mmCIF file of C-alpha atoms in Angstrom:
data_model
loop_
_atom_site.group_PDB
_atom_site.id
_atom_site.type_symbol
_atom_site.label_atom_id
_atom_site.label_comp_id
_atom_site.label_asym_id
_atom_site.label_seq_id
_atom_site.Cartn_x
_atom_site.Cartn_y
_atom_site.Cartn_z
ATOM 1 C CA UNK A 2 0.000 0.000 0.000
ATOM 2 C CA UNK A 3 1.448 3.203 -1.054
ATOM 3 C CA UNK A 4 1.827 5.723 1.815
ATOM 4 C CA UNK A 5 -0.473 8.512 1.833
ATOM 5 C CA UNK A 6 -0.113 11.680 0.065
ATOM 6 C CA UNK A 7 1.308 14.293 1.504
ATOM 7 C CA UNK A 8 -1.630 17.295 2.520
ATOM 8 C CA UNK A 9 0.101 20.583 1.903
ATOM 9 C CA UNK A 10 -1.390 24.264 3.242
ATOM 10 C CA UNK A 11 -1.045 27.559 2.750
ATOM 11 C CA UNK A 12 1.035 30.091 4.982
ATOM 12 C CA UNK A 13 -0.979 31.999 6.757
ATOM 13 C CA UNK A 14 -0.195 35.969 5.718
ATOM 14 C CA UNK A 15 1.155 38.267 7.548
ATOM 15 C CA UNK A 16 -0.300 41.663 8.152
ATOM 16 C CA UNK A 17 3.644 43.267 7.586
ATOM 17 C CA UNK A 18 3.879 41.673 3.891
ATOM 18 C CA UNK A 19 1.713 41.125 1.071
ATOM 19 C CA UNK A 20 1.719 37.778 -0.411
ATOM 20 C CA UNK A 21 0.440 36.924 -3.816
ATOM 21 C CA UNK A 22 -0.564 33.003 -4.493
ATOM 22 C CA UNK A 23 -0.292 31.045 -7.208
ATOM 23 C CA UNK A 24 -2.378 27.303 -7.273
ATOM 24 C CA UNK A 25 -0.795 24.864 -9.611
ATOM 25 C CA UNK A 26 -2.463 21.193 -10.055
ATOM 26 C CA UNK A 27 -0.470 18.068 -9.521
ATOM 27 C CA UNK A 28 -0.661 14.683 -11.277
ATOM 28 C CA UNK A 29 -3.480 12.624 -9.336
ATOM 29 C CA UNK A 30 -2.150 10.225 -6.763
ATOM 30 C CA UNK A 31 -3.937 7.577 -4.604
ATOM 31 C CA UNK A 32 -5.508 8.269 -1.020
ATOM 32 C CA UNK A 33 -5.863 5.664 1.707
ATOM 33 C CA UNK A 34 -8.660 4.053 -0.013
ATOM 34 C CA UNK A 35 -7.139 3.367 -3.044
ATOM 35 C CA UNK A 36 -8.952 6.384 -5.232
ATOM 36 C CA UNK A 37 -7.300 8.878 -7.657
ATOM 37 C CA UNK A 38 -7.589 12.571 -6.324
ATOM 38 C CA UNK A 39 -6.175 15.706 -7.335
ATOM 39 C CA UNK A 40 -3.598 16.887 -5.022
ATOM 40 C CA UNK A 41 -3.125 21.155 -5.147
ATOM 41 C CA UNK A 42 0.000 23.026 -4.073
ATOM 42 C CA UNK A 43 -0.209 26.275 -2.855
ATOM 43 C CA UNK A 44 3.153 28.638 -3.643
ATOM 44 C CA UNK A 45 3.640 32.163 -2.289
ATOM 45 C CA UNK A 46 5.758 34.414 -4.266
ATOM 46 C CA UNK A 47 8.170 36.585 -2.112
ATOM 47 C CA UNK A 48 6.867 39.888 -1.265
ATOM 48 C CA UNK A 49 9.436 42.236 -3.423
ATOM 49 C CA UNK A 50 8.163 40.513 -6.297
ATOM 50 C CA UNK A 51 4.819 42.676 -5.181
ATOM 51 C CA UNK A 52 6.449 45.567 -4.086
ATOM 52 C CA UNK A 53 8.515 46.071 -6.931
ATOM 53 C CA UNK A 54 5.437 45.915 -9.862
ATOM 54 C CA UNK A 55 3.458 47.886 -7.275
ATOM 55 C CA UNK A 56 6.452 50.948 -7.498
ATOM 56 C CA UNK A 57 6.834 50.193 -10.879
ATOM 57 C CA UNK A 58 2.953 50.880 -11.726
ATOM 58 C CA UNK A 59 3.169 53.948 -9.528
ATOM 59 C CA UNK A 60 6.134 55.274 -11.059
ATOM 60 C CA UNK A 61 3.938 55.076 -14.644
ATOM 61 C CA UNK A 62 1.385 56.697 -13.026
ATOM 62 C CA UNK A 63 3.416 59.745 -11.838
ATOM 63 C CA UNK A 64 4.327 60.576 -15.199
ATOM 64 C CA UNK A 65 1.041 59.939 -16.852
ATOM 65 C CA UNK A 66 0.352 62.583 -14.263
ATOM 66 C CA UNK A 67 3.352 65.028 -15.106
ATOM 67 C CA UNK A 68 2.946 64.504 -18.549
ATOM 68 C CA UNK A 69 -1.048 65.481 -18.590
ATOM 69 C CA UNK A 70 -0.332 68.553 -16.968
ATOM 70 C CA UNK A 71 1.884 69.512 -19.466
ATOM 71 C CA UNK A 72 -0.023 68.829 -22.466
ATOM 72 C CA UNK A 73 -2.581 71.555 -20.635
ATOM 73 C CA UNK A 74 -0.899 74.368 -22.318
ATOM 74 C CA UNK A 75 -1.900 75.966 -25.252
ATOM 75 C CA UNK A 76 -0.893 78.036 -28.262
ATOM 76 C CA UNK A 77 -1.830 81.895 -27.538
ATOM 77 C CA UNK A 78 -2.930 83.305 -29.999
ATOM 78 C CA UNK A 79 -5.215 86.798 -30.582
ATOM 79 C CA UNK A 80 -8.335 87.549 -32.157
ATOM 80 C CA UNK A 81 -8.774 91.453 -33.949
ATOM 81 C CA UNK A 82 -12.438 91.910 -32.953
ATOM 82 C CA UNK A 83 -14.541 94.301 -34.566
ATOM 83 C CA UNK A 84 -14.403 98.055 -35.224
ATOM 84 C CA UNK A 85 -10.914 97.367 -36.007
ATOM 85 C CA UNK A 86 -9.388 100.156 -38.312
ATOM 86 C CA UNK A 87 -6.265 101.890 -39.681
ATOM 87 C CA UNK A 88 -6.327 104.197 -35.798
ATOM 88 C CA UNK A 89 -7.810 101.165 -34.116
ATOM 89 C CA UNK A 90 -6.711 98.156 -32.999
ATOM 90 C CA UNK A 91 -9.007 95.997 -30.679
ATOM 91 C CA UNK A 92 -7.550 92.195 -29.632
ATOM 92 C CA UNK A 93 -9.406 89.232 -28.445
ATOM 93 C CA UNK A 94 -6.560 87.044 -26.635
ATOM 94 C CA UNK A 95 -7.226 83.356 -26.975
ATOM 95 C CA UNK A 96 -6.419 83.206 -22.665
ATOM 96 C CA UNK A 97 -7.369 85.274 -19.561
ATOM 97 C CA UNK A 98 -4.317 87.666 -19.832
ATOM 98 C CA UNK A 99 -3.871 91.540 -18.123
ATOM 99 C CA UNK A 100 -2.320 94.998 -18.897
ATOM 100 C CA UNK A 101 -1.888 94.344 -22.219
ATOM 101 C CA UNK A 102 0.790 96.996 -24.407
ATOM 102 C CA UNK A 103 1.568 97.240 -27.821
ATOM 103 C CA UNK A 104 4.504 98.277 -29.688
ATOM 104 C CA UNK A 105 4.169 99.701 -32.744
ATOM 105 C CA UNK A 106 7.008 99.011 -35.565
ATOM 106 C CA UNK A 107 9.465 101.634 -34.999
ATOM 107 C CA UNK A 108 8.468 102.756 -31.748
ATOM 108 C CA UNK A 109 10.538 103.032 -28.313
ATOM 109 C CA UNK A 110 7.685 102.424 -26.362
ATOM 110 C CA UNK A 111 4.505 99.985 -25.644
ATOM 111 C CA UNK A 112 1.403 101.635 -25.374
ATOM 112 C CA UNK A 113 -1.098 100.690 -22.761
ATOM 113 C CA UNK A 114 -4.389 99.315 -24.116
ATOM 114 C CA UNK A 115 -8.059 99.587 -22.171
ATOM 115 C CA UNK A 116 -9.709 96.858 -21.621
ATOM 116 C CA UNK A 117 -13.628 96.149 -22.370
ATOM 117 C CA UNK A 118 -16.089 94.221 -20.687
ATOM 118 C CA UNK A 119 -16.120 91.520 -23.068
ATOM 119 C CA UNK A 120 -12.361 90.706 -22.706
ATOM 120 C CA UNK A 121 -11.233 92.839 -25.227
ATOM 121 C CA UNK A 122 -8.129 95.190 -25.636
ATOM 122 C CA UNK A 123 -8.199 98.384 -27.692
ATOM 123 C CA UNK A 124 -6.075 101.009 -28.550
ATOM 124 C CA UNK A 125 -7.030 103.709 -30.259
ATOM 125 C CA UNK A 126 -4.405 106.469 -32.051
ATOM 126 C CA UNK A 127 -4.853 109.701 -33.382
ATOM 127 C CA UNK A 128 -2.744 108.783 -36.558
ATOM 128 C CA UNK A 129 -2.378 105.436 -38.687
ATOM 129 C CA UNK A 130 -1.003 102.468 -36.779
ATOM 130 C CA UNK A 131 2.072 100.767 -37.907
ATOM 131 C CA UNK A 132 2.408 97.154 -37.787
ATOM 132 C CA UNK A 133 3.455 94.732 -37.037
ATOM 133 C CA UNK A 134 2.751 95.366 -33.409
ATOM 134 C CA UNK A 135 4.754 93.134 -30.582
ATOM 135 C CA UNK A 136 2.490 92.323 -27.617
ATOM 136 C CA UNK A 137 3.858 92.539 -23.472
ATOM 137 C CA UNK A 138 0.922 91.159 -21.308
ATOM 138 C CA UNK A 139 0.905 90.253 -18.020
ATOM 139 C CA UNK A 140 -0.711 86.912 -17.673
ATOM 140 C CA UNK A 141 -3.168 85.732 -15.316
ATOM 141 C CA UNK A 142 -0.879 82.739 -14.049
ATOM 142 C CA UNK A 143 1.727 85.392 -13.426
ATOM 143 C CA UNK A 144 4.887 86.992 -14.599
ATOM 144 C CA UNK A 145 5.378 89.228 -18.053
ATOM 145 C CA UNK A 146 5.254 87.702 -21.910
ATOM 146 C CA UNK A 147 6.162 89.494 -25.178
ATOM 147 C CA UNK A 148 5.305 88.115 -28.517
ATOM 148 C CA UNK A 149 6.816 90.082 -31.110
ATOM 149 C CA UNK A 150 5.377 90.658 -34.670
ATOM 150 C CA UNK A 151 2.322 89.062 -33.064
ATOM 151 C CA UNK A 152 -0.085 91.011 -34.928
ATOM 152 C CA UNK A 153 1.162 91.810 -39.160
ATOM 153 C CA UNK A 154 0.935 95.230 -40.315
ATOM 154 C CA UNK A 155 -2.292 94.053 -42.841
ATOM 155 C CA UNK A 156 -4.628 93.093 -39.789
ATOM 156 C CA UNK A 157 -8.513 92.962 -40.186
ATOM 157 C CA UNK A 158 -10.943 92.633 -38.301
ATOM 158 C CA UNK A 159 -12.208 88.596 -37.141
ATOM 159 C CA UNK A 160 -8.866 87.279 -38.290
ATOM 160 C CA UNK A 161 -7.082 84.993 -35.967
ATOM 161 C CA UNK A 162 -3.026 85.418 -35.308
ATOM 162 C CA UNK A 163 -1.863 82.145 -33.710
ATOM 163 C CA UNK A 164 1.699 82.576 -31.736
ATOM 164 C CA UNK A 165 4.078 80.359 -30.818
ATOM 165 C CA UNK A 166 4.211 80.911 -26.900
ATOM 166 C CA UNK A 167 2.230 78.231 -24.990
ATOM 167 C CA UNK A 168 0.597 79.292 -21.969
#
């Protein structure tokens, strides 16, 4: 008579480590009476085996994070609303920006434009505008921008001037 098989159990887990099983089927051997039956092992894997493809999912996560907020920014770019003419220039920015100045082509200085209700800027001049006019705005996020040659010297009114500064 064959002896009898061998009854195997599983460790019981610790609360410290996290063990992850694996069951795995044996070839069928006799019991004490002679009958075939399945005999099942039980193996725990070590817990760094865990640990390590649990900080290697959350290290993917953290830059699926960081690289998300990154793809948040977008293009600026500025919209000539209406009424715009050859002594008036009103912008539309595509983002919540503040104190918004021009610079005409030629000129020393930026000039301040007022700002409307609607989120528009205008300036208005006595005499002709030259373009193209370089933007400094102070944006909303913080800190100072300048686009130069935002806006081309042939503006009209409803046209659409995409930059290259992301925001």
């Amino acid at each position: 008579m064959p002896p009898p098989p061998i009854k195997t159990y599983p460790a019981a887990p610790s609360i410290a480590t996290h063990t992850h099983t694996h069951t795995h089927k044996t070839q069928p051997s006799l019991n004490r009476s002679g009958n075939k039956q399945e005999v099942t092992r039980i193996n725990s894997s070590p817990p760094t085996m865990a640990s390590r493809s649990s900080s290697i999912l959350l290290a993917a996560a953290a830059l699926a994070a960081l690289v998300s907020v990154g793809s948040c920014l977008s293009a600026l770019s500025f919209k000539t609303g209406p009424g715009c003419s050859a002594t008036k220039l009103v912008l539309i920015p595509s983002i919540a920006i503040s104190e918004v100045e021009v610079k005409e082509k030629g000129a020393d200085d930026f000039s301040e434009l007022k700002e409307g209700p609607t989120g528009t800027w205008t300036l208005e001049g006595k005499a002709a505008l030259k373009g193209p006019f370089s933007i400094r705005f102070a944006a909303k996020s913080g800190g100072y921008r300048v686009v130069d040659d935002a806006i081309p010297a042939s503006f009209k009114s409803g046209s659409v001037y995409k930059t290259s500064l992301q925001v």
